[in-house]
PDB file of C-alpha atoms in Angstrom:
ATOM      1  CA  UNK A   1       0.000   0.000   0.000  1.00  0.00           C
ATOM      2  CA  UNK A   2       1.022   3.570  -0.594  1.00  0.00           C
ATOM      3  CA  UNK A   3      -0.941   5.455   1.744  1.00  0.00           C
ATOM      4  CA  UNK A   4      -4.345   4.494   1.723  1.00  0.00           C
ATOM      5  CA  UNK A   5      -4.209   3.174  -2.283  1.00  0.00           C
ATOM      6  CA  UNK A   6      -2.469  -0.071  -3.847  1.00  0.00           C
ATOM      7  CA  UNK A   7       0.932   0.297  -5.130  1.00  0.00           C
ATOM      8  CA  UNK A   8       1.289  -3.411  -6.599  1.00  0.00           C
ATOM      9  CA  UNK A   9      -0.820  -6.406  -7.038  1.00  0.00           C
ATOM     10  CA  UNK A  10       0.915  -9.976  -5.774  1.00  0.00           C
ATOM     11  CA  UNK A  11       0.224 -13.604  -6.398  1.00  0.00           C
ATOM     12  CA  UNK A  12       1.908 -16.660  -4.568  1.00  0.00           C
ATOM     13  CA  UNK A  13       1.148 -20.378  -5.740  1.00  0.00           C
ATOM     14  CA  UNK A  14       3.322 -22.225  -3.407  1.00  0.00           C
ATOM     15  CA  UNK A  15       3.086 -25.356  -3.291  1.00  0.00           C
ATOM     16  CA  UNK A  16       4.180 -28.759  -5.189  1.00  0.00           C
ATOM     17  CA  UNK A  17       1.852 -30.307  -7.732  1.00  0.00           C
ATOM     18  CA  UNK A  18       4.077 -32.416  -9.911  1.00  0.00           C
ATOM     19  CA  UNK A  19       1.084 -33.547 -11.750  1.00  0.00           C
ATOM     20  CA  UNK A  20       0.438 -30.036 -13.521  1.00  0.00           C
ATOM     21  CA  UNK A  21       3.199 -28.046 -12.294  1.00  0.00           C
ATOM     22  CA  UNK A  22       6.836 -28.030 -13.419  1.00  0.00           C
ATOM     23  CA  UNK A  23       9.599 -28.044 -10.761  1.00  0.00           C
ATOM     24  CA  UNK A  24      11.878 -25.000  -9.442  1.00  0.00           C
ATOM     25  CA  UNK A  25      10.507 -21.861  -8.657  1.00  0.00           C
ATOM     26  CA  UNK A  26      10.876 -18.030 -10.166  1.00  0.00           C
ATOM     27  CA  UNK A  27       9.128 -15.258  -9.906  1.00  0.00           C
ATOM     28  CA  UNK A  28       7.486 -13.554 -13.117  1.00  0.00           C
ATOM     29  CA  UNK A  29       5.303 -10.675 -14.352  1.00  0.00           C
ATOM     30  CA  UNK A  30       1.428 -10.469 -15.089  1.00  0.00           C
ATOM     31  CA  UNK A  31       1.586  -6.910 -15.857  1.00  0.00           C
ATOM     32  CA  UNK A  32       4.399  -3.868 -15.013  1.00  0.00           C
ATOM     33  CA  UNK A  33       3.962  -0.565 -13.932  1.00  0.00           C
ATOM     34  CA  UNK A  34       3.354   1.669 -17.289  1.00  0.00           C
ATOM     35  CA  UNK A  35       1.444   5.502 -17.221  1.00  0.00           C
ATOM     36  CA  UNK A  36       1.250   4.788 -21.103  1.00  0.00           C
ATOM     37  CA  UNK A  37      -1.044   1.652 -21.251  1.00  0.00           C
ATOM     38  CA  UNK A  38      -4.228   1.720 -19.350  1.00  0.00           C
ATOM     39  CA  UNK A  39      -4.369   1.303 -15.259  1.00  0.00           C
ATOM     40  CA  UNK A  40      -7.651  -0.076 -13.826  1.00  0.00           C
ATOM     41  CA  UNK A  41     -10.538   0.932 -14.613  1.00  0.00           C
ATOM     42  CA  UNK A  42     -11.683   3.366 -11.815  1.00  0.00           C
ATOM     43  CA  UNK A  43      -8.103   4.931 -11.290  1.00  0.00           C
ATOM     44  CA  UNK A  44      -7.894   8.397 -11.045  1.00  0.00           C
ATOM     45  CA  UNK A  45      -6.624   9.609 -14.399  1.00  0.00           C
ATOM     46  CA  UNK A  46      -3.288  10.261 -15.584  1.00  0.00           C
ATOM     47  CA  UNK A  47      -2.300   7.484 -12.690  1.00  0.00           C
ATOM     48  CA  UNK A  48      -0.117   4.571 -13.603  1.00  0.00           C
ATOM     49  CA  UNK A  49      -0.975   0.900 -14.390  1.00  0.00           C
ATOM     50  CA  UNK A  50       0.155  -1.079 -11.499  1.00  0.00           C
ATOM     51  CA  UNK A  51       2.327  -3.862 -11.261  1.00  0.00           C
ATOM     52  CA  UNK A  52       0.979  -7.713 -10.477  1.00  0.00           C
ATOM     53  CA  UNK A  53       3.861 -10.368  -9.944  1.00  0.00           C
ATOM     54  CA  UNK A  54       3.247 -13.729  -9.672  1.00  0.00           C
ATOM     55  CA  UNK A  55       5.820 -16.145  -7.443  1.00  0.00           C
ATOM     56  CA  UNK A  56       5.594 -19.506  -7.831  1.00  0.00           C
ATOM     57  CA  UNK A  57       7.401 -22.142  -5.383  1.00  0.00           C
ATOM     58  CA  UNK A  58       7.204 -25.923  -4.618  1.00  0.00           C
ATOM     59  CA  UNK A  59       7.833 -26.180  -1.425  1.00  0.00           C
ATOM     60  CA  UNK A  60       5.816 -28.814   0.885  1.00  0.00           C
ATOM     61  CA  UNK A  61       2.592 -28.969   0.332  1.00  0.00           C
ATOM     62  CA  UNK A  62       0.052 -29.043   3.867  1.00  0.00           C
ATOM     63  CA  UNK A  63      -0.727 -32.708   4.613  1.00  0.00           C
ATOM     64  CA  UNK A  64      -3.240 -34.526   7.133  1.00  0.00           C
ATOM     65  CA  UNK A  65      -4.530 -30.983   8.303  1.00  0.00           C
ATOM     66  CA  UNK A  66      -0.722 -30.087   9.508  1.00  0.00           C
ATOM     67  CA  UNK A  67      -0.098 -26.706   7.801  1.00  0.00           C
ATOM     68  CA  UNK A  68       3.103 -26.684   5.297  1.00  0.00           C
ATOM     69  CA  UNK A  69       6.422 -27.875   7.006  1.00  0.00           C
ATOM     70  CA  UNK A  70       8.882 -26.056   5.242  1.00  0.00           C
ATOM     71  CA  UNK A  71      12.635 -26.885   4.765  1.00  0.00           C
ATOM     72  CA  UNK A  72      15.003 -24.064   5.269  1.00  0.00           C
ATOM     73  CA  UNK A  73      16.199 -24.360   1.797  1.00  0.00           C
ATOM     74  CA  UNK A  74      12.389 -23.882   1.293  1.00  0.00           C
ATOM     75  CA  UNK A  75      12.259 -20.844   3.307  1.00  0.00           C
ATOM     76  CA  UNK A  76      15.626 -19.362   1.078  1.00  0.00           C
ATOM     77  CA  UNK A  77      13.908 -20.130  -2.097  1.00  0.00           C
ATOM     78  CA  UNK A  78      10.674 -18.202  -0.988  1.00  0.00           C
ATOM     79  CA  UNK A  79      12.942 -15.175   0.338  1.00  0.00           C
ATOM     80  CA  UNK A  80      15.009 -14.978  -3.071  1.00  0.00           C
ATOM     81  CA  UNK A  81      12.247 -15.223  -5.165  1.00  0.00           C
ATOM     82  CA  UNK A  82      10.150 -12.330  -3.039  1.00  0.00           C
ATOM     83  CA  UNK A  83      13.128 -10.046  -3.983  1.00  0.00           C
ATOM     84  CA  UNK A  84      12.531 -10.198  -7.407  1.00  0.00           C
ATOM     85  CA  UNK A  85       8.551  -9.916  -6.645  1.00  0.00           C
ATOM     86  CA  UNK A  86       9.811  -6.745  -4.580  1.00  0.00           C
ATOM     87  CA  UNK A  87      11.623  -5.000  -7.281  1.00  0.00           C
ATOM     88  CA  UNK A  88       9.320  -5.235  -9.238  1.00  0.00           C
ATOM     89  CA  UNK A  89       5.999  -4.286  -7.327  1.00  0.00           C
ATOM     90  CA  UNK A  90       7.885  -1.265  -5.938  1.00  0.00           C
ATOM     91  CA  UNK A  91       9.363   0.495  -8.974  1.00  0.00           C
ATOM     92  CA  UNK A  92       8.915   4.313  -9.116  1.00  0.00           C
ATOM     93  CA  UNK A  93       9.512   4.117 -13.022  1.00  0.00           C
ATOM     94  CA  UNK A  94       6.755   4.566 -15.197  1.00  0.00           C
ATOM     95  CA  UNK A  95       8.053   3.897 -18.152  1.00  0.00           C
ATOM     96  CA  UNK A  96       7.429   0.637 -18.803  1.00  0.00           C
ATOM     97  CA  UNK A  97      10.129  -1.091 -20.478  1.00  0.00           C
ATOM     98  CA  UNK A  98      12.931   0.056 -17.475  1.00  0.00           C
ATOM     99  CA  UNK A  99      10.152  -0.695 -15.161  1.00  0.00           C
ATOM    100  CA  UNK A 100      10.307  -3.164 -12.067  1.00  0.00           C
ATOM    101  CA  UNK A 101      12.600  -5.983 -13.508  1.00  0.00           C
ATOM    102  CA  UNK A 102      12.359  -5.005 -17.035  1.00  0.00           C
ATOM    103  CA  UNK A 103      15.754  -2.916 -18.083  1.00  0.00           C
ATOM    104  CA  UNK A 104      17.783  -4.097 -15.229  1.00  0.00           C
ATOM    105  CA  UNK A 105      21.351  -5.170 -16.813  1.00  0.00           C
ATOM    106  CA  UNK A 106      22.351  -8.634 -16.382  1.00  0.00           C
ATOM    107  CA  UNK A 107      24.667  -8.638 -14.103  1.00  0.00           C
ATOM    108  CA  UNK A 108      22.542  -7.151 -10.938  1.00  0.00           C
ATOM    109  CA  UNK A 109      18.996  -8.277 -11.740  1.00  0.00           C
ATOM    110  CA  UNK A 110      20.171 -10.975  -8.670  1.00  0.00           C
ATOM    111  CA  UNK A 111      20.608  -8.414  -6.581  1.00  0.00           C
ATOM    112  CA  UNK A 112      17.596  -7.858  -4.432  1.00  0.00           C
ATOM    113  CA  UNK A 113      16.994 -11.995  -4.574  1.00  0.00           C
ATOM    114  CA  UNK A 114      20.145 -12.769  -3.223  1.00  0.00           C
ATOM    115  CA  UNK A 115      20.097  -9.911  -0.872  1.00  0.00           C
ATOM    116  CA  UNK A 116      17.020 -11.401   0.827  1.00  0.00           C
ATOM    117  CA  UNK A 117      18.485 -14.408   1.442  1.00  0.00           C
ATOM    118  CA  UNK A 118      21.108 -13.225   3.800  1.00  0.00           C
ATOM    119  CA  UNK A 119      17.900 -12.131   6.308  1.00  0.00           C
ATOM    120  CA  UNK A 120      17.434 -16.012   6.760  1.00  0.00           C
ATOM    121  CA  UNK A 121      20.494 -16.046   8.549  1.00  0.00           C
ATOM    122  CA  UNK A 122      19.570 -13.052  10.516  1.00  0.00           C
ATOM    123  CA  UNK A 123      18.526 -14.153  14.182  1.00  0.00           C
ATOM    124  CA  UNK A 124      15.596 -12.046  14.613  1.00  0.00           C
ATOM    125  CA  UNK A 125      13.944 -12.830  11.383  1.00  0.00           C
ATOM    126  CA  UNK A 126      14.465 -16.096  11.381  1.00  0.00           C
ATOM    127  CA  UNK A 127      13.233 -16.761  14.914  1.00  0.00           C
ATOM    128  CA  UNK A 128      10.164 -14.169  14.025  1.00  0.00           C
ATOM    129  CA  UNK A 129       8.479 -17.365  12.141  1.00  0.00           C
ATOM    130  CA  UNK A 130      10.883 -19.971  13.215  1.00  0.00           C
ATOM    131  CA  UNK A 131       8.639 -22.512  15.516  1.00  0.00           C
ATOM    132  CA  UNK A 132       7.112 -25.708  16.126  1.00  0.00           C
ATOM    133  CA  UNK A 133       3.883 -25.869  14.454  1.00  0.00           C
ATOM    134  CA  UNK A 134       2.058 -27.281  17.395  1.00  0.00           C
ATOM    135  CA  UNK A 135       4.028 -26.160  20.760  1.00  0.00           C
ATOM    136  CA  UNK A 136       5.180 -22.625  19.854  1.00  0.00           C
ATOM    137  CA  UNK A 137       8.750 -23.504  21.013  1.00  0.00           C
ATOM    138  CA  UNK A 138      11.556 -21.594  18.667  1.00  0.00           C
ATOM    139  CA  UNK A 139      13.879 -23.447  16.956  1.00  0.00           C
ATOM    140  CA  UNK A 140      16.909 -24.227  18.973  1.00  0.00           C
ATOM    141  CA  UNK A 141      19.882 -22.252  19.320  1.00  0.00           C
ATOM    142  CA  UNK A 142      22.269 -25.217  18.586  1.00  0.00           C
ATOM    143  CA  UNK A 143      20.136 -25.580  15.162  1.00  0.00           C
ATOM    144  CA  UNK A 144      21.055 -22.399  14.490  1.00  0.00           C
ATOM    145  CA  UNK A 145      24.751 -22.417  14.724  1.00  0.00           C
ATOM    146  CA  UNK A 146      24.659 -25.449  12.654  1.00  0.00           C
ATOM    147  CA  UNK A 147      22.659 -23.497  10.199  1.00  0.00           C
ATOM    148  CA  UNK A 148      25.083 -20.498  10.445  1.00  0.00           C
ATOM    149  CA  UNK A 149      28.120 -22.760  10.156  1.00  0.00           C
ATOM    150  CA  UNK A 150      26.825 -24.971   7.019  1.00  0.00           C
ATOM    151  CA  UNK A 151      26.426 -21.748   5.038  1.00  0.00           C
ATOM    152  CA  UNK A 152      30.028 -21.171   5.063  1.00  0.00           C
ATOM    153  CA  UNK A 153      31.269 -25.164   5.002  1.00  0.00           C
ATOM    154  CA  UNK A 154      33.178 -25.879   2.074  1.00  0.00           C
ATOM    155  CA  UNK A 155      32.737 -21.853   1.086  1.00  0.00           C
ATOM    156  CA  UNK A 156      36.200 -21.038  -0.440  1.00  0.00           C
ATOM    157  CA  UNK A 157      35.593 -24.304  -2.864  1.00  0.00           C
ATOM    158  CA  UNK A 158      32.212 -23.505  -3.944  1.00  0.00           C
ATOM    159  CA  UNK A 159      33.854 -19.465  -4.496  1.00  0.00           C
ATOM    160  CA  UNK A 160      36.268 -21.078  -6.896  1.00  0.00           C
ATOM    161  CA  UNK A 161      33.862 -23.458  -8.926  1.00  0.00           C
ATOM    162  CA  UNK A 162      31.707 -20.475  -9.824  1.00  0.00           C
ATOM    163  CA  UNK A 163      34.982 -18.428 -10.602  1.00  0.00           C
ATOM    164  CA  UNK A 164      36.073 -20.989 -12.947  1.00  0.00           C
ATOM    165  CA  UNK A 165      32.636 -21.150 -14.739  1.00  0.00           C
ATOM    166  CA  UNK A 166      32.771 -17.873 -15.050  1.00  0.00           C
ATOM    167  CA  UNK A 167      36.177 -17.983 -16.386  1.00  0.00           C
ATOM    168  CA  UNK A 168      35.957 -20.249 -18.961  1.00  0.00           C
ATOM    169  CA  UNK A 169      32.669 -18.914 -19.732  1.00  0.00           C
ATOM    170  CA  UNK A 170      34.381 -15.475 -20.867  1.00  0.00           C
ATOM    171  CA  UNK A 171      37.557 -16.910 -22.296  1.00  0.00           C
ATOM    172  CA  UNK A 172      35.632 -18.911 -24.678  1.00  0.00           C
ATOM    173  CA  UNK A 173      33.272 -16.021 -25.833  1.00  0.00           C
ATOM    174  CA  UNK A 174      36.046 -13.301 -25.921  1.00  0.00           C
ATOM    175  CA  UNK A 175      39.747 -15.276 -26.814  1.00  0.00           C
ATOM    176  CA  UNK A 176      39.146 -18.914 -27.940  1.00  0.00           C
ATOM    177  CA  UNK A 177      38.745 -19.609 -31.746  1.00  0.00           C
ATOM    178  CA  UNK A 178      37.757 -22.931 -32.265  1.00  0.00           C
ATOM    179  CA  UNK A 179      39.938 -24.595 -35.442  1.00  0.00           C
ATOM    180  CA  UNK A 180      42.991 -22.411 -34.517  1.00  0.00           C
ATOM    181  CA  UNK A 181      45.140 -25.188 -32.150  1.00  0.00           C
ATOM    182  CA  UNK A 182      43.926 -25.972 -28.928  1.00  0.00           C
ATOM    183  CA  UNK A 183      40.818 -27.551 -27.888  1.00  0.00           C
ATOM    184  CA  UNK A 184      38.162 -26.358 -25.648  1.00  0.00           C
ATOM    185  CA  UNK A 185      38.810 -28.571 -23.064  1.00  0.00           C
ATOM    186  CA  UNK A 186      42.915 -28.099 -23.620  1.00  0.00           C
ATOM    187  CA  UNK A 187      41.208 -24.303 -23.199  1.00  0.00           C
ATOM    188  CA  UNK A 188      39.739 -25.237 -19.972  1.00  0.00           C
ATOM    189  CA  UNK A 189      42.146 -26.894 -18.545  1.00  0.00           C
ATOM    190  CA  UNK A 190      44.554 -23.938 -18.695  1.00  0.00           C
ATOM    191  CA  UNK A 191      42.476 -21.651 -17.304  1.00  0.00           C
ATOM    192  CA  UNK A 192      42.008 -24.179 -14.150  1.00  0.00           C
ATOM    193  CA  UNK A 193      45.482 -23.697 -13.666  1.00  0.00           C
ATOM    194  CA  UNK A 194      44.700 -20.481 -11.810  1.00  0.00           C
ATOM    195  CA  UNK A 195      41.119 -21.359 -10.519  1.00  0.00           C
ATOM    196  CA  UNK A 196      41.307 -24.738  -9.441  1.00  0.00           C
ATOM    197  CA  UNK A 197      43.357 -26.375  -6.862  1.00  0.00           C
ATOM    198  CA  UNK A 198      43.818 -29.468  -8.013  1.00  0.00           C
ATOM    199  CA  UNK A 199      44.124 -29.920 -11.580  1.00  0.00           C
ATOM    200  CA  UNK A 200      41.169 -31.368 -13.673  1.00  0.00           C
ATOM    201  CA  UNK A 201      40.950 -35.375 -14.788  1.00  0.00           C
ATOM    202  CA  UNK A 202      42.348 -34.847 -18.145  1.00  0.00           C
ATOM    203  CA  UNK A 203      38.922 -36.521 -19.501  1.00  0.00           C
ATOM    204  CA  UNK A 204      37.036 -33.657 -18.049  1.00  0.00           C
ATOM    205  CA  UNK A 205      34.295 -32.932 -20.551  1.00  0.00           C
ATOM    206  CA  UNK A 206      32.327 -30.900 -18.179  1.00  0.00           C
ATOM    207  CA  UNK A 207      31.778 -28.452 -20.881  1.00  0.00           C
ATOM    208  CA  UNK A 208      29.566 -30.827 -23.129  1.00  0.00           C
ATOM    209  CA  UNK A 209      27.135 -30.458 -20.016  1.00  0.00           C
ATOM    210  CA  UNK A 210      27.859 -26.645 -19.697  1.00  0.00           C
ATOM    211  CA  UNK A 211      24.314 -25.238 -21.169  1.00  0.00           C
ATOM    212  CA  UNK A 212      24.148 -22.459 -19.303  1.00  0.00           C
ATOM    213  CA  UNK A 213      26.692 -20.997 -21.566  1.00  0.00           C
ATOM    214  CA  UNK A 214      25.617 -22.853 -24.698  1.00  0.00           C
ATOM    215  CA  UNK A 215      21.781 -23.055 -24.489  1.00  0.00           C
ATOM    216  CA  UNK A 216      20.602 -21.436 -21.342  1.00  0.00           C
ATOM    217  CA  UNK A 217      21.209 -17.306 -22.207  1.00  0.00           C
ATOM    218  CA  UNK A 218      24.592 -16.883 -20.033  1.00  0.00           C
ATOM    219  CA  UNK A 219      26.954 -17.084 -23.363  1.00  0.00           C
ATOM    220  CA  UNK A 220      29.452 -14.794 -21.951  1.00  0.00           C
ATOM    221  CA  UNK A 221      27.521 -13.612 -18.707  1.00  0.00           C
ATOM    222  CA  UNK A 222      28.163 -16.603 -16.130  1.00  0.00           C
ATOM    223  CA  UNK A 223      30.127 -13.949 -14.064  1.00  0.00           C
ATOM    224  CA  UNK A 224      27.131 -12.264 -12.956  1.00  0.00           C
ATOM    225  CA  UNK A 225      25.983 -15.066 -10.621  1.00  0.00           C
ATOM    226  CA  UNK A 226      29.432 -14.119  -8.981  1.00  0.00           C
ATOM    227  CA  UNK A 227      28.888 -10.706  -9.285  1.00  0.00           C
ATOM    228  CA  UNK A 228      25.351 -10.249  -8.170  1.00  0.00           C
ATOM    229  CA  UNK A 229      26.770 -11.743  -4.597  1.00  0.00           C
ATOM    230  CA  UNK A 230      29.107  -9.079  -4.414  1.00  0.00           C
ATOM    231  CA  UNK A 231      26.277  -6.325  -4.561  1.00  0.00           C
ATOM    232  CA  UNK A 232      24.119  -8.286  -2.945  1.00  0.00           C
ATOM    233  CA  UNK A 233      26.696  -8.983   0.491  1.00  0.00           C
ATOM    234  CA  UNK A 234      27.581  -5.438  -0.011  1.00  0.00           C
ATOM    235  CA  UNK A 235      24.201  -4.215   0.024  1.00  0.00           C
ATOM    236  CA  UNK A 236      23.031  -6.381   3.068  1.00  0.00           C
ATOM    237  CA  UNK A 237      26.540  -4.883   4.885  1.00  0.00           C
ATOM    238  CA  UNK A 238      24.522  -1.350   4.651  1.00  0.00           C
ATOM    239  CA  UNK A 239      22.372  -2.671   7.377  1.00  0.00           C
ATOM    240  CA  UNK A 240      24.770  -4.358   9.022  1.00  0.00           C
ATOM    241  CA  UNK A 241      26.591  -1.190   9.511  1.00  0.00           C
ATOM    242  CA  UNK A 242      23.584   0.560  10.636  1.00  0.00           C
ATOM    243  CA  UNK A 243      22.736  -2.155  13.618  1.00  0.00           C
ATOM    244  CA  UNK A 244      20.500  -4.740  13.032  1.00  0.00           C
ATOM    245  CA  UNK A 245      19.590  -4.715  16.928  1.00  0.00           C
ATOM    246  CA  UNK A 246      18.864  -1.026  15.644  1.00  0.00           C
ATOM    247  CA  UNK A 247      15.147  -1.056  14.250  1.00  0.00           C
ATOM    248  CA  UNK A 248      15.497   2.551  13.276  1.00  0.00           C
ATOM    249  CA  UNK A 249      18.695   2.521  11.738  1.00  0.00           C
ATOM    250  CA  UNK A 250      17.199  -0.877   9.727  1.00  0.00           C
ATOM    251  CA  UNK A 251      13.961   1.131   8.906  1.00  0.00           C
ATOM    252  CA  UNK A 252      15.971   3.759   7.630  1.00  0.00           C
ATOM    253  CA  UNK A 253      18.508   1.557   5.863  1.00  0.00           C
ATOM    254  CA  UNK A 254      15.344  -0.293   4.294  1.00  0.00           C
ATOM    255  CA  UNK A 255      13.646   2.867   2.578  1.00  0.00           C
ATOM    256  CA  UNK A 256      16.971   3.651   1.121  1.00  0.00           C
ATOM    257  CA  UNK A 257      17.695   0.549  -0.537  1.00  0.00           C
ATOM    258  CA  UNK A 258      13.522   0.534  -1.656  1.00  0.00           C
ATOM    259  CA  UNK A 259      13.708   4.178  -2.885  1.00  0.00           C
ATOM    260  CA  UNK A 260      17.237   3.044  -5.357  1.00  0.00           C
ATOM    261  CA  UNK A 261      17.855  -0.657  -5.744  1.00  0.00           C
ATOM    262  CA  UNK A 262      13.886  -1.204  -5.383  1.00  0.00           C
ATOM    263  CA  UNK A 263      12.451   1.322  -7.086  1.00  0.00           C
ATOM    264  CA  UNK A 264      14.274   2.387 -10.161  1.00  0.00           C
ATOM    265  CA  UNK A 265      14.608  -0.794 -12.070  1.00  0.00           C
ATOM    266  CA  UNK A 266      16.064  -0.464 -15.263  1.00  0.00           C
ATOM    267  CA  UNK A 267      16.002   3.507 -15.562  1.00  0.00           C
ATOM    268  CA  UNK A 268      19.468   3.985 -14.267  1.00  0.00           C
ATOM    269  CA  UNK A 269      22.868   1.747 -14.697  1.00  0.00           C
ATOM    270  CA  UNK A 270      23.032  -0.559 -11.807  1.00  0.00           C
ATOM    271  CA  UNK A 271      26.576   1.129 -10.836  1.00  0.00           C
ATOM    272  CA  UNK A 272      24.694   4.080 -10.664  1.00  0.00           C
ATOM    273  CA  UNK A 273      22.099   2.299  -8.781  1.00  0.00           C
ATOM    274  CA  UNK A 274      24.337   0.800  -6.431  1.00  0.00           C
ATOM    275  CA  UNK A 275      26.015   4.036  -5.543  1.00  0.00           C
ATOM    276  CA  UNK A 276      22.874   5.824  -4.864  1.00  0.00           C
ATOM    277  CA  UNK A 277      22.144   3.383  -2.194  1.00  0.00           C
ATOM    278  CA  UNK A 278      25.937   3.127  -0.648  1.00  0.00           C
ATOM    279  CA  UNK A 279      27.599   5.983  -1.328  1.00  0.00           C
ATOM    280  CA  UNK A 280      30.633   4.328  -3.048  1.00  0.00           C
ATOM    281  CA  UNK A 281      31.402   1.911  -5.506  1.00  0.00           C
ATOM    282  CA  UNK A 282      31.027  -1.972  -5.121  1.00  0.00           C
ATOM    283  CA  UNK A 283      33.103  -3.899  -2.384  1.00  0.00           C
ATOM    284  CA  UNK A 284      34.260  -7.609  -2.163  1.00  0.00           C
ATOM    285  CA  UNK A 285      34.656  -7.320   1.464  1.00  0.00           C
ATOM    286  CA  UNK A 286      31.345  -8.388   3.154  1.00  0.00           C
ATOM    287  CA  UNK A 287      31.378 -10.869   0.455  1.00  0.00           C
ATOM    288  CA  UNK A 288      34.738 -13.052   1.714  1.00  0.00           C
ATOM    289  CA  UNK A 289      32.867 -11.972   5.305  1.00  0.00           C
ATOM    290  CA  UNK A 290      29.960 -13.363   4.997  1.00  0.00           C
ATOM    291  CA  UNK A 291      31.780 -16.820   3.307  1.00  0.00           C
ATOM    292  CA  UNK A 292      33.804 -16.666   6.456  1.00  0.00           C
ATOM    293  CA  UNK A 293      37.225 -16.004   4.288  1.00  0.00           C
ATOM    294  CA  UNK A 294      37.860 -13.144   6.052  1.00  0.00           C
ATOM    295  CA  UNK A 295      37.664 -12.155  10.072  1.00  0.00           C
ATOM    296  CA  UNK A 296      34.786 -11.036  10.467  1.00  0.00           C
ATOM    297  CA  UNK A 297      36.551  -8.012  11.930  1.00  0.00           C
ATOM    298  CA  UNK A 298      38.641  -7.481   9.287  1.00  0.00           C
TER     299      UNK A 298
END
């Protein structure tokens, strides 16, 4: 709501029917915000068409009258995929095409998803809905620290995999030509020299499975899964700064990031975007933090 009118219309069909429903879940348009084409009928004139997002999930559907027992993966998945519904539902744009999600350059349309995420890890949130269905007890704390600790297990390995893709993903778009010596996977291999700690099975054909580069629309933009983490920790590190304990300094923190990373889609550079909301350019740091590569003091 803005004020006492609608500012978006929302949509949530959460819950697994592998009969007439395919699996994953993502987060799309009905309709974006747009002064040009028509809003509803009954709007006051010269207002905006609104924007309607649909979400769809498959998490655990309710069974035997128990209400739906979510996994925390579950809970992540619905959190990432309401950041997209956000961005779009509370552009200021009204130009339709840079509008919401529309516009928004490929390598930080992930950043409001993945920036939700990190408020799963976030004590108070997570213990705000965190309880046994039937008792009311909170999930316990040594759950918790297990949850906290898995997030970073194995972090620095799972940092280099996606570097790699990402790596061979632009060498092969920008510097390989195929015919001219080397193979791909001679290609690959070289380039895991630098990303990989132990070298690669030299019958690695990983690439022939590869089709986010070949067939899935990342040809040469692999990097930005990478990349949107880096906005994304830095952006969560805003409120970090502020205080979480601090429900002002979060409230003030949060209209901030809605009034620039929420709100103006694809109508500005997501740099630009970026800076508006931190004051500086992009940092790594809270990234290696948050993966626990770092102190967290450092």
């Amino acid at each position: 709501m803005q004020g006492d009118a609608p500012k978006a219309y929302f949509y949530l069909d959460p819950y697994s029917r592998p009969a007439e429903k395919r699996g994953g879940a993502w987060m799309a348009e009905v309709v974006g915000r747009s002064r040009l084409l028509a809003p509803a009928p009954g709007a006051a004139p010269g207002s905006p068409r609104l924007p309607v997002a649909h979400m769809v999930c498959n998490q655990s559907p309710p069974v035997d009258g128990a209400p739906s027992l979510m996994t925390f993966r579950e809970v992540e998945t619905l959190f990432h995929e309401f950041g997209h519904a956000l961005q779009h539902m509370l552009t200021s744009v009204d130009e339709g095409l840079v509008a919401g999600i529309r516009g928004v350059e490929w390598d930080a349309v992930e950043l409001p998803s993945q920036f939700m995420e990190n408020w799963c890890y976030d004590r108070p949130t997570l213990y705000s809905f965190a309880k046994h269905y039937q008792t009311g007890e909170p999930l316990p704390e040594e759950m918790f620290k297990r949850l906290k600790a898995a997030k970073t297990f194995r972090s620095g390995t799972m940092m280099l995999r996606q570097i790699h893709f990402g790596s061979i993903d632009l060498e092969l778009h920008s510097r390989f030509s195929p015919g001219h010596g080397e193979s791909v996977f001679e290609r690959d291999a070289h380039v895991a020299q630098k990303t990989q700690v132990m070298p690669p099975f030299p019958d690695d054909r990983f690439l022939c499975s590869f089709s986010h580069i070949f067939a899935g629309g990342y040809s040469a933009g692999y990097y930005s899964y990478k990349w949107a983490e880096v906005l994304s920790a830095d952006a969560f590190a805003a409120f970090e700064e502020a205080g979480l304990d601090d429900d002002l300094a979060v409230v003030s923190t949060g209209r901030r990031f809605r009034d620039t990373v929420l709100a103006l889609g694809g109508s500005k550079a997501p740099e630009k975007v970026f800076e508006l909301f931190r004051g500086r350019e992009p940092s790594t740091e809270p990234l290696l933090r948050h993966a626990g590569l770092i102190p967290a003091g450092a």
